[in-house]
Short mmCIF file of C-alpha atoms in Angstrom, two decimals:
data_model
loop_
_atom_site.label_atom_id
_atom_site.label_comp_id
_atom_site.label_asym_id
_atom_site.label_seq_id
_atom_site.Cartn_x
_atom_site.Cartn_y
_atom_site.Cartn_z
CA UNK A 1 -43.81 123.80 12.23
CA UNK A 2 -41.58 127.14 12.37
CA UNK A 3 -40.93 129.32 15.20
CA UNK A 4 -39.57 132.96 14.85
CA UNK A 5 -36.03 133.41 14.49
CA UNK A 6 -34.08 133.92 17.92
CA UNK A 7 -30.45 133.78 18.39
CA UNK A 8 -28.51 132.07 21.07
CA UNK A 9 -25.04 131.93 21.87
CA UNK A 10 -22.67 129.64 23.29
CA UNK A 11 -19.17 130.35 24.80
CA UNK A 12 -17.79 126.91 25.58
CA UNK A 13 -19.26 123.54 23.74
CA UNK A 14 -18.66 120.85 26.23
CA UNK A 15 -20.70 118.60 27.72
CA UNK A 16 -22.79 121.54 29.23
CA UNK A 17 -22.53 123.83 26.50
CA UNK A 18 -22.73 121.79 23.46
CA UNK A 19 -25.94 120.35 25.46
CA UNK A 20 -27.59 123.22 25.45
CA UNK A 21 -26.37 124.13 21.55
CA UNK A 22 -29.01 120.83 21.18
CA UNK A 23 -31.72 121.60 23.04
CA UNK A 24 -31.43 125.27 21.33
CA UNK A 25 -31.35 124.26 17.90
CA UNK A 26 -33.41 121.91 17.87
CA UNK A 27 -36.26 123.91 19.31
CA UNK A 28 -35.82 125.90 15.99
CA UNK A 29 -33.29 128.56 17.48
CA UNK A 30 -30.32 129.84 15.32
CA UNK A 31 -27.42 128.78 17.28
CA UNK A 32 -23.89 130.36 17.37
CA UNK A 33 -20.72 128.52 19.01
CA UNK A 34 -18.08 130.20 20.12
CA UNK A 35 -14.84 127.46 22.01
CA UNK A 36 -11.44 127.26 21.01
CA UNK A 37 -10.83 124.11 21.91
CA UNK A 38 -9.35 120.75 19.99
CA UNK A 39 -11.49 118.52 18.80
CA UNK A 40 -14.33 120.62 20.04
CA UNK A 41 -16.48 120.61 17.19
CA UNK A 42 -16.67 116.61 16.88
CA UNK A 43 -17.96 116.45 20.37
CA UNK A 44 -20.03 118.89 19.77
CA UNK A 45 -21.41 116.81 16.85
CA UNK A 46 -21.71 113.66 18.73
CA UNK A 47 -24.20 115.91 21.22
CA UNK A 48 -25.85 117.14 18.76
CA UNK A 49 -26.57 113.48 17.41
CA UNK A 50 -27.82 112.04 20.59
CA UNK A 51 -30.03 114.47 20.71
CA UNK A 52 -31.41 114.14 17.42
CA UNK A 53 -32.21 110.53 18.40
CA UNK A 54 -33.68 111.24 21.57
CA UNK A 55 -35.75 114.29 22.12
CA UNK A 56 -37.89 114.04 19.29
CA UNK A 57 -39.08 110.97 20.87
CA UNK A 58 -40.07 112.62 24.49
CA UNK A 59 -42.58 114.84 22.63
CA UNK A 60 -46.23 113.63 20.85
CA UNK A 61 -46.09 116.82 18.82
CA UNK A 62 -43.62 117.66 15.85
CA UNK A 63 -40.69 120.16 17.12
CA UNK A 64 -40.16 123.29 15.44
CA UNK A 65 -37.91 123.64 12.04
CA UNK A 66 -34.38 123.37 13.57
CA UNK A 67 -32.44 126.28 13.94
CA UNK A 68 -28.97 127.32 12.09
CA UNK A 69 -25.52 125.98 13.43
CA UNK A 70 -22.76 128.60 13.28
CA UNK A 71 -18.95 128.38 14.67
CA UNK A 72 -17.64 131.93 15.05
CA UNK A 73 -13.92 132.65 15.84
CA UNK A 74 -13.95 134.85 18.32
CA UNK A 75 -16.91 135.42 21.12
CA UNK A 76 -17.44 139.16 19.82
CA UNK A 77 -18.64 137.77 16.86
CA UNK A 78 -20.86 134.89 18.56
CA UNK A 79 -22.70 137.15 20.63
CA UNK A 80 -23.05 140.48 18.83
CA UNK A 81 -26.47 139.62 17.25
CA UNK A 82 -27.55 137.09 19.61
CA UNK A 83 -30.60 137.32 22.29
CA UNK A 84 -29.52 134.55 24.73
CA UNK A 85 -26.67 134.06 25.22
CA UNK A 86 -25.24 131.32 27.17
CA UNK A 87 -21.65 130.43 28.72
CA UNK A 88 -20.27 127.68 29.58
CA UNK A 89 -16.58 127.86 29.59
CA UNK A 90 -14.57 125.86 32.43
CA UNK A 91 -15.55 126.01 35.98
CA UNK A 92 -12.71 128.13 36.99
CA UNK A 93 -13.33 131.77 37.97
CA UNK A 94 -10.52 133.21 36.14
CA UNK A 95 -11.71 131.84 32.69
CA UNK A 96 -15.94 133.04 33.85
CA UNK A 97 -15.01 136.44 34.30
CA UNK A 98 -12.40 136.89 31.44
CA UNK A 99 -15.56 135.29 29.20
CA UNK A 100 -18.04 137.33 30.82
CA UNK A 101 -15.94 140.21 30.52
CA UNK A 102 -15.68 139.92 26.69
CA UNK A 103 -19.59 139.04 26.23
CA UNK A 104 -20.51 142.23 28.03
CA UNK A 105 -18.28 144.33 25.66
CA UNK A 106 -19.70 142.84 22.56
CA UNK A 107 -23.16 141.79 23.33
CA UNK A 108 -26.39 143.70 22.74
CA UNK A 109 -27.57 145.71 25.51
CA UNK A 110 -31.28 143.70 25.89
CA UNK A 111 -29.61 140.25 25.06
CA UNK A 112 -29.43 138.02 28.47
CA UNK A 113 -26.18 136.68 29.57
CA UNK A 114 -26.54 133.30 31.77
CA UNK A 115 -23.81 131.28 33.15
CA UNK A 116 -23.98 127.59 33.40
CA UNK A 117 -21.23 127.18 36.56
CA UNK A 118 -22.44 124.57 38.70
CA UNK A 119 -21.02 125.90 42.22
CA UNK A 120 -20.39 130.04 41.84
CA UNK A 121 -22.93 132.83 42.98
CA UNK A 122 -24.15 135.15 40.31
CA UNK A 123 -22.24 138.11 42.71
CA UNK A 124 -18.35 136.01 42.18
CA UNK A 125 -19.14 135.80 38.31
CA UNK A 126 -19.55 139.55 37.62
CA UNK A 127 -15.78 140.91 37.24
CA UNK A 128 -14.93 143.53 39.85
CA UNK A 129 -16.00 146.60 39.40
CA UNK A 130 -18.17 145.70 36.39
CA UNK A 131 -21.40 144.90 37.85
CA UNK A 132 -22.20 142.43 34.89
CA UNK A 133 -26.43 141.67 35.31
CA UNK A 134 -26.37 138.31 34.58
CA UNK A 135 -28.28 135.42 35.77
CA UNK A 136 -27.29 131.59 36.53
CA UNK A 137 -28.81 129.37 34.31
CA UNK A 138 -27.45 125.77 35.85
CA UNK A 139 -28.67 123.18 33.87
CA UNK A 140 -28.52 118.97 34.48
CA UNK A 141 -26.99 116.90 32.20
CA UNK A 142 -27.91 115.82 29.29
CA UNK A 143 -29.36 119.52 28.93
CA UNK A 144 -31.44 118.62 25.88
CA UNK A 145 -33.18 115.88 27.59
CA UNK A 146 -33.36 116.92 31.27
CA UNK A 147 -36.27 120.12 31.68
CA UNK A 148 -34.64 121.93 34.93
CA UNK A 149 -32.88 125.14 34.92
CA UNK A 150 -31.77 126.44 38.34
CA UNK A 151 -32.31 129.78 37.81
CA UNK A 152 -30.18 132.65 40.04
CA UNK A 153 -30.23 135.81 39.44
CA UNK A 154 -27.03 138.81 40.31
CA UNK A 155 -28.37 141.61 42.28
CA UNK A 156 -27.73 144.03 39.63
CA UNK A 157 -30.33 142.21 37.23
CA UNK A 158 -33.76 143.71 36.94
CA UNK A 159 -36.83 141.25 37.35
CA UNK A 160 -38.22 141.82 34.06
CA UNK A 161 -34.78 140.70 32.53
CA UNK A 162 -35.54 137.57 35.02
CA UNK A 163 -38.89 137.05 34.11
CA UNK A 164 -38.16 137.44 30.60
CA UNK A 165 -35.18 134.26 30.67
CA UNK A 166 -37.98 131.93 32.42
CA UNK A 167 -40.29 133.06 29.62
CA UNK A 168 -37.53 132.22 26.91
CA UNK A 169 -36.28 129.18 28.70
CA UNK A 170 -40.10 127.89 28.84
CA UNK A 171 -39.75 128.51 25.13
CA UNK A 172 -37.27 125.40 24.66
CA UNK A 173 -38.90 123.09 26.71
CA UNK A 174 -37.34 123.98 30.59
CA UNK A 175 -38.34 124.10 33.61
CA UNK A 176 -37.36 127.12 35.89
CA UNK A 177 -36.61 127.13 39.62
CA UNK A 178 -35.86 130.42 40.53
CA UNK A 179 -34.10 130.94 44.27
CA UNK A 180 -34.71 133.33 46.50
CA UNK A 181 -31.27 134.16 47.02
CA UNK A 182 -27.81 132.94 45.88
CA UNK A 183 -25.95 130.47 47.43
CA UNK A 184 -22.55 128.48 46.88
CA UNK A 185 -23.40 125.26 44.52
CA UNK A 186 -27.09 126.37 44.49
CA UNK A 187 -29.51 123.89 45.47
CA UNK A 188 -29.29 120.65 43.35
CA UNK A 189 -25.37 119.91 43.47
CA UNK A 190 -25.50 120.47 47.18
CA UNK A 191 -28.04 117.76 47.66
CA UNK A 192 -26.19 115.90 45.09
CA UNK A 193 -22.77 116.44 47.18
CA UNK A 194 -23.52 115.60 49.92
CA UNK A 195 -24.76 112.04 48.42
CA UNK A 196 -21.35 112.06 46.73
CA UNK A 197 -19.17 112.82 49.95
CA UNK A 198 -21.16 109.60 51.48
CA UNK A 199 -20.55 107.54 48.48
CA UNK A 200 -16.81 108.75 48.51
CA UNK A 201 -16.57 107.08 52.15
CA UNK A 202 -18.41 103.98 51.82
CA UNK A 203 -15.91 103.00 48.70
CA UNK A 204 -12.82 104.23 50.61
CA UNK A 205 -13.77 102.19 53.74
CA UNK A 206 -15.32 98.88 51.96
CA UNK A 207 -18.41 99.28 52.86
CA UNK A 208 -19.86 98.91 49.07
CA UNK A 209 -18.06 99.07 45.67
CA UNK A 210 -19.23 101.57 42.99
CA UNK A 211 -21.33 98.91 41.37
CA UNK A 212 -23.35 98.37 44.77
CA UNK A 213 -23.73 101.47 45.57
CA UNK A 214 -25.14 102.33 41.42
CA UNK A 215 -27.84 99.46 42.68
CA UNK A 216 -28.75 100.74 45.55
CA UNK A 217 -30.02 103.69 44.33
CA UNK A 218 -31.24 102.86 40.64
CA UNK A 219 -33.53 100.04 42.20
CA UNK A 220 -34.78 101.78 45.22
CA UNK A 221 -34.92 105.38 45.92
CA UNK A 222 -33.68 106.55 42.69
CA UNK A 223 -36.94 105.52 40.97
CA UNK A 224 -39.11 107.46 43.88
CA UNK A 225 -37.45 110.57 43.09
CA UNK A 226 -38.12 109.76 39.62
CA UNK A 227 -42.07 110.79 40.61
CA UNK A 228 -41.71 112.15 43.76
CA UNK A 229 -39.43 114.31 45.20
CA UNK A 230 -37.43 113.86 48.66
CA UNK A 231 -40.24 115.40 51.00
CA UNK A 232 -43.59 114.36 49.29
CA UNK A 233 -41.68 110.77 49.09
CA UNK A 234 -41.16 111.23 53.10
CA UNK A 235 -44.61 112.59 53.89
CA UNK A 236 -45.46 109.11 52.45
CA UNK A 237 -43.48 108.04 54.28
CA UNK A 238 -44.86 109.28 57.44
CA UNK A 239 -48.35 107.24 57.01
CA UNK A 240 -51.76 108.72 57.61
CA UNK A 241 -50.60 111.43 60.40
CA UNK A 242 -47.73 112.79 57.09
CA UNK A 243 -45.03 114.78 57.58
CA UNK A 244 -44.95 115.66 61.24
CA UNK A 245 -44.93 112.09 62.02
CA UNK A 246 -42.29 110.95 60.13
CA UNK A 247 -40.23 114.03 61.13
CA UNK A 248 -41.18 112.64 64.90
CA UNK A 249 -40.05 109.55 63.92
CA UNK A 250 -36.83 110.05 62.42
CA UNK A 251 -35.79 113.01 64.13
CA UNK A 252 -33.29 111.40 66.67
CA UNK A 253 -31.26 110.03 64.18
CA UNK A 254 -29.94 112.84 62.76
CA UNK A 255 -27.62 113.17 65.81
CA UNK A 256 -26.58 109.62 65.56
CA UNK A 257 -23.41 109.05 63.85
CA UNK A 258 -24.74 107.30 60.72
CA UNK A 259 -23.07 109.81 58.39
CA UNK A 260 -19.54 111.24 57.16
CA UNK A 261 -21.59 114.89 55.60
CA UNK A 262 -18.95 117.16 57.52
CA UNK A 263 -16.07 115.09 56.70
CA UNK A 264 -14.52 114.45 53.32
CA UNK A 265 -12.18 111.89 52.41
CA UNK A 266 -8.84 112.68 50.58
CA UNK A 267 -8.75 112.01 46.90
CA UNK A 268 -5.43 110.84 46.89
CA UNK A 269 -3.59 108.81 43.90
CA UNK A 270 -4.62 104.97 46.18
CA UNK A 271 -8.86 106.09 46.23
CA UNK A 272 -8.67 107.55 42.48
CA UNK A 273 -7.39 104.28 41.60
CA UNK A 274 -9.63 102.56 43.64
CA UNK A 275 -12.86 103.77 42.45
CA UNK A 276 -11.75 103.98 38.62
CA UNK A 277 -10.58 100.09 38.48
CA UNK A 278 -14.07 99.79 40.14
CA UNK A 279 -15.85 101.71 37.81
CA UNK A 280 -14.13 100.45 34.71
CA UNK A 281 -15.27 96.02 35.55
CA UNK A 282 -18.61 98.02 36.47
CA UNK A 283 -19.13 99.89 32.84
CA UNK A 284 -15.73 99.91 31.02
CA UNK A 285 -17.56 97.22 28.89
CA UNK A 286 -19.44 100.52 27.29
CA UNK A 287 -17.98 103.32 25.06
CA UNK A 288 -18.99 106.63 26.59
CA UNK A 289 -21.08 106.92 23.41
CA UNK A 290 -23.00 103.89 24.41
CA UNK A 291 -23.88 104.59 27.87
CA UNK A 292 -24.63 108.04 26.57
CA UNK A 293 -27.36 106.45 24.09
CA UNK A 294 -28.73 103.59 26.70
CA UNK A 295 -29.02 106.94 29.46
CA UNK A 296 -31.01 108.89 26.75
CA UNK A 297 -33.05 106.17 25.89
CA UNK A 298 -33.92 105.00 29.74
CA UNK A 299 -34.51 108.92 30.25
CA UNK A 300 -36.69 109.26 27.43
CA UNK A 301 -38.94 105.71 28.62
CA UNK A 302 -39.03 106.97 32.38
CA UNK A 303 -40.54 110.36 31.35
CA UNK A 304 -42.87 109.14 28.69
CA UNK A 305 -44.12 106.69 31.47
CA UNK A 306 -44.98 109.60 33.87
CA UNK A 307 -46.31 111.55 31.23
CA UNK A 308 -48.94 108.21 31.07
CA UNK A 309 -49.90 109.03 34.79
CA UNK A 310 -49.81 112.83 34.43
CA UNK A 311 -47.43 113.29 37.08
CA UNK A 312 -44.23 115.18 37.66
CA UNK A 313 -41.98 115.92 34.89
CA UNK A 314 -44.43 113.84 32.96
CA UNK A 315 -47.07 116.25 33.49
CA UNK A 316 -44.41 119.29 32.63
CA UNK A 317 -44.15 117.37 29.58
CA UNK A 318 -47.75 117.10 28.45
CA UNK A 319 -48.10 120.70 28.96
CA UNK A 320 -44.98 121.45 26.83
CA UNK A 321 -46.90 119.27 23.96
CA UNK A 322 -49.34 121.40 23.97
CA UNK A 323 -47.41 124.54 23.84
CA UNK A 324 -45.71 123.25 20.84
CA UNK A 325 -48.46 121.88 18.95
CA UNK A 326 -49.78 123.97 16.21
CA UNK A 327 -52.89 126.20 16.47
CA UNK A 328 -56.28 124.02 16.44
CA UNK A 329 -57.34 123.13 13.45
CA UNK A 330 -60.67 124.37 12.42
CA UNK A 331 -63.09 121.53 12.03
CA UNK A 332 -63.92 121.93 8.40
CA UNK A 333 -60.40 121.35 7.64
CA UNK A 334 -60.64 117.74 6.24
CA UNK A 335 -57.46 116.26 8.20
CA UNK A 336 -56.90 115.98 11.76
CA UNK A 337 -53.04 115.31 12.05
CA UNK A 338 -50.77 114.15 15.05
CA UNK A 339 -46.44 113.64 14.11
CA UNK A 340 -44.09 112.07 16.37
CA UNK A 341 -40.54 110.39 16.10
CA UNK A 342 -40.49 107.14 17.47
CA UNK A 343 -38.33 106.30 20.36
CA UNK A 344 -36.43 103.41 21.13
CA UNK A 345 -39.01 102.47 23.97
CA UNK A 346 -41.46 102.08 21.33
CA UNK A 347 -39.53 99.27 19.60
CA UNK A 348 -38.20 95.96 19.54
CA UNK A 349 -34.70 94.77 19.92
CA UNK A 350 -34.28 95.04 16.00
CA UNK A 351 -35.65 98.75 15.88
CA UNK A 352 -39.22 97.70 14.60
CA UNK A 353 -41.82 99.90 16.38
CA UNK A 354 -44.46 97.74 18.59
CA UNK A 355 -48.18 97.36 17.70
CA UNK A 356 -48.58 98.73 21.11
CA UNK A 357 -46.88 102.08 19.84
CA UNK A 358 -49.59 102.10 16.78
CA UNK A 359 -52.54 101.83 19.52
CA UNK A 360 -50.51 105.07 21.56
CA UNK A 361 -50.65 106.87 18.25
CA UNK A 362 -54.03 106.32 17.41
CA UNK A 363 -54.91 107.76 20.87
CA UNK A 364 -53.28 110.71 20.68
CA UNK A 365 -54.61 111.28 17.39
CA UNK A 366 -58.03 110.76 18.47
CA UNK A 367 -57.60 112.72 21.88
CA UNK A 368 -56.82 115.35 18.88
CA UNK A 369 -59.51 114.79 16.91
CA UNK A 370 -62.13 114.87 19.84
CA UNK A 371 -60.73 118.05 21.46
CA UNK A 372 -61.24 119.84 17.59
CA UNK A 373 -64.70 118.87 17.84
CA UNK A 374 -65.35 120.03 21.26
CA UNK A 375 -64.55 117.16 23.41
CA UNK A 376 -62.00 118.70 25.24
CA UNK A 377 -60.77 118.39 28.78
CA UNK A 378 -63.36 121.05 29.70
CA UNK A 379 -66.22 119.12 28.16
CA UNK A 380 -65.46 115.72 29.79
CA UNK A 381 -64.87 117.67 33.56
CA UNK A 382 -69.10 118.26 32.63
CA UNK A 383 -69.33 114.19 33.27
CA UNK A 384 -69.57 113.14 29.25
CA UNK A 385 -67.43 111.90 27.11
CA UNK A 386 -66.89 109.48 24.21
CA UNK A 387 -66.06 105.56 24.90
CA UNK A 388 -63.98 103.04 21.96
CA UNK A 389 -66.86 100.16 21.25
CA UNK A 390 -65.34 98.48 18.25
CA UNK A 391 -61.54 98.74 16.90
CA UNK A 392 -60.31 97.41 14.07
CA UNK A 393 -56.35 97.37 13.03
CA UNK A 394 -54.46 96.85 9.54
CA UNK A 395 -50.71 96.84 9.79
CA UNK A 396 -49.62 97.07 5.74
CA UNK A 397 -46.01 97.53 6.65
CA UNK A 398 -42.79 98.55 9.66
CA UNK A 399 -41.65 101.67 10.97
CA UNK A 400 -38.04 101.97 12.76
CA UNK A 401 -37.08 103.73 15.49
CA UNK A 402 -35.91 107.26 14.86
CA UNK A 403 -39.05 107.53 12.08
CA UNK A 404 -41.40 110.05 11.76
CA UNK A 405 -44.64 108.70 12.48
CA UNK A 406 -47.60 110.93 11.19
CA UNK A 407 -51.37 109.56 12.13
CA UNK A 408 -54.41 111.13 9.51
CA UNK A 409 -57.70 110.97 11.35
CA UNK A 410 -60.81 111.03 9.07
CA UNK A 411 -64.61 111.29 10.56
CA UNK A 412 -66.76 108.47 8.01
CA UNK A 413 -70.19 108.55 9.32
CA UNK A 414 -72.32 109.63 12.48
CA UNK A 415 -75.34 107.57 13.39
CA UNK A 416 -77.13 108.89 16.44
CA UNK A 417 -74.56 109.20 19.59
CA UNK A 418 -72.11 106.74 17.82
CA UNK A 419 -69.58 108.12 15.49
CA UNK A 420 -66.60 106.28 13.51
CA UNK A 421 -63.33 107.41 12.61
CA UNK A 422 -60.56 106.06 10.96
CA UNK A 423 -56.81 106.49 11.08
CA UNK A 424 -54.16 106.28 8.97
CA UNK A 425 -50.54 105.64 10.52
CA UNK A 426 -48.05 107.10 7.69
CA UNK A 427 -44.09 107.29 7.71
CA UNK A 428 -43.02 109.22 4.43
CA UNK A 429 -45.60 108.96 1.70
CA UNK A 430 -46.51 105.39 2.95
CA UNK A 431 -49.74 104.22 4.90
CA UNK A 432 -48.37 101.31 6.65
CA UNK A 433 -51.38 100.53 9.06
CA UNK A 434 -54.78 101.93 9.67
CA UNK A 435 -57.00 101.82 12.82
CA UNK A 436 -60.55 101.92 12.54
CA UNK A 437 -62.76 103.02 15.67
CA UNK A 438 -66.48 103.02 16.89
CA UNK A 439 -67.09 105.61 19.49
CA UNK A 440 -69.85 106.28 21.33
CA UNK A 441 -70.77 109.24 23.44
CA UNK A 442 -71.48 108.23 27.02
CA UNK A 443 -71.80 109.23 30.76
CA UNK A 444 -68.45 108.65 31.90
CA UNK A 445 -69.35 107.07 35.37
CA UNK A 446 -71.10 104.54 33.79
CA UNK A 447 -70.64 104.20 30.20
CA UNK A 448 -74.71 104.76 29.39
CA UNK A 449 -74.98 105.88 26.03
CA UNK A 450 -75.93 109.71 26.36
CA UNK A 451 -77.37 112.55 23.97
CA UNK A 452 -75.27 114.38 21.99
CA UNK A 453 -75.50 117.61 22.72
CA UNK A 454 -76.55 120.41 19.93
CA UNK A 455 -73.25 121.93 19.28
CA UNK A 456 -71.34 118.63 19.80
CA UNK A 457 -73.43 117.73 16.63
CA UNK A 458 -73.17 119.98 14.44
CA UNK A 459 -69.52 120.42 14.55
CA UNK A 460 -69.53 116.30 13.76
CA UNK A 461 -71.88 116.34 11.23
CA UNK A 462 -69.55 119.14 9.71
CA UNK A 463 -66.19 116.99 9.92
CA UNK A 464 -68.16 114.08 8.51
CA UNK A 465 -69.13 116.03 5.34
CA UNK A 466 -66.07 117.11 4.69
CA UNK A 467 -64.08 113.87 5.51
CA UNK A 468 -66.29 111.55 3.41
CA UNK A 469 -64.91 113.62 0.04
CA UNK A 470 -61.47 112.56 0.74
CA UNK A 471 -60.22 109.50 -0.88
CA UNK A 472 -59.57 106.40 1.60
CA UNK A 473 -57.29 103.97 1.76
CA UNK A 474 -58.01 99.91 1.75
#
């Protein structure tokens, strides 16, 4: 799968930056780096590598060819032919507006300039007297893996230039907030802040060590926001009578002295220490690396899980799958394909993917399969559908995590409202398992057998022609 060629650049390669240099370049974007720094190009590799291993694996359709990977020497030369581009440099104002400065003089004229500061207004980042239009393009970490992009734009910058950057950043797989006017810190690290300035107390004061507090949230409300944001988690919340209730409810407590939110403690040499030592017998087990590759891995089984139930990101997701995959195939093409990398959630300890993973592919494929015929999510809103009666599986040999997984569908034989397909899982040139399925067409209330429809029919028939000519497997 190819996409056109586009041209991003990045000024600064940290963390941030060299996140989104992944998430770029792997969604087949030519990618141009541009940071000074030591060492920076390792790092930058490392990024690159996690991401390799782990966004594949959030997708059920193959990503685009990945893009080039350039490092320039000076940021003229990053950005002169690039249509994004993207800086990152250190959150100090000084260093934004000297960068910005230089990308303005050397950039195209329609190429968008987006800053990734966490905390500075679009209006502070434009040097004075300059009147840079450029938008804020804050990201989460680990940009390649996380969809949201909070998206700010500077006064000077025309709405079509903003429209444009969601349409680009939809491109590579993000999600875009945009605010309706700029504020310090934006909206997610003030929420996150203010979370933080609590945390900083409760550790100062021994209430609750850094470990506690980590538990706290992973096993309680950190999995509701997972699904559900803060308020639709509170209207919940609220029971039967919703939001207004619960506000009713809680409402007096917000003037109780249960928080430190206006108050922040000082970071002095005795609570750095503090909270390191506390952090280190928490995770100091764990090379960075490692908890970098256990995060993207938990990441990547949380959002395939809501992708399951169709809800939240996971629903963002399945949309983005279907962006990326390639244009139908006609029916009378013999081969109905479906490509994915397996992820770590599909696998065992050892790295061997589950059969449960097999049965995922085969549905996918077969959700493919069906919607090339005509079964799509438009036909089956009519009430009708097609129902698995009989399944038969062949595993011939293992796939390992990180593998690409392709699945070959193949119509054998229609017999009145029943038709049977069979699939082929193959990694390289190798079938190592096959899934044979019965499937009838039913009413999908009650699972009656029901008459195919006249254009259903025809368009099997048609597949089943062509498919019986190809040779099959055992």
């Amino acid at each position: 799968m190819t996409n056109s060629s586009r041209t991003v650049a990045i000024i600064g390669a940290g963390v941030i930056g060299g996140g989104w240099a992944a998430r770029f370049l792997l969604h087949g974007w030519d990618v141009r780096i541009f940071d000074p720094g030591a060492d920076v190009e390792r790092q930058a590799d490392e990024i690159l590598d996690n991401a390799r291993r782990s966004l594949p694996g959030l997708y059920d359709v193959p990503l685009p060819d990945e893009g080039e990977l350039s490092w320039c020497d000076s940021i003229a030369s990053a950005v002169e032919a690039a249509d994004w581009i993207q800086e990152s440099v250190p959150e100090r104002l000084d260093a934004k507006h000297a960068a910005i400065r230089a990308i303005h003089a050397a950039s195209r004229p329609d190429a968008i300039l987006a800053s990734s500061t966490s905390g500075f207004r679009p209006s502070e980042l434009s040097p004075a007297g300059d009147d840079v239009p450029l938008v804020v393009a804050h990201p989460y970490n680990p940009v390649y893996l996380l969809p949201l992009v909070e998206l700010v734009p500077h006064a000077k910058t025309a709405t079509a230039v903003v429209e444009r950057a969601e349409i680009l950043l939809s491109s590579v797989g993000m999600k875009s907030v945009r605010l309706k006017k700029e504020i310090d810190a934006h909206i997610g690290d003030r929420l996150l802040e203010s979370l933080w300035r609590e945390a900083l107390w409760l550790v100062k004061d021994d209430y609750a060590t850094t470990a506690e507090i980590d538990d706290i949230i992973r096993f309680s409300f950190g999995i509701r926001w997972a699904q559900m944001g803060l308020f639709e988690t509170y209207r919940i919340a609220g029971g039967e009578a919703g939001m207004k209730h619960f506000i009713a409810q809680f409402a007096p407590a917000l003037g109780w002295p249960w928080s430190r939110l206006t108050d922040v403690p000082e970071l002095d040499d005795d609570l750095t220490e503090k909270i390191a030592a506390q952090s280190d017998e928490q995770s100091g087990r764990y090379s960075i690396r490692e908890l970098e590759g256990k995060r993207d891995a938990n990441l990547v089984a949380l959002m395939r899980a809501l992708k399951g139930q169709r809800w939240g990101v996971g629903e963002f997701l399945n949309r983005f799958d279907r962006n990326l995959a390639q244009s139908e195939t006609d029916v009378v093409e013999p081969i109905v394909s479906f490509e994915v990398v397996a992820p770590s959630s599909w696998c065992d300890p050892h790295g061997f993917v589950l059969e449960t993973a097999y049965r995922h592919l085969v549905d996918q494929a077969l959700d493919k399969f069906l919607t090339t015929v005509g079964c799509d999510d438009d036909y089956q809103r009519t009430g009708f559908g097609f129902w698995v009666t009989d399944t038969t599986i062949r595993r011939t040999d293992d796939a390992r995590v990180g593998k690409t997984l392709r699945v070959v569908s193949r119509a054998i034989e229609r017999v009145d409202q029943k038709i049977h397909v069979v699939c082929e899982i193959v990694v390289g040139a190798r079938v190592i398992a096959t899934d044979e399925r019965s499937l009838a067409h039913v009413h999908l209330a009650t699972r009656e057998i029901a008459e195919l429809p006249d254009t259903l029919r025809l368009t099997l028939d048609a597949a089943v022609r062509r498919h019986r000519r190809l040779p099959r497997g055992d």
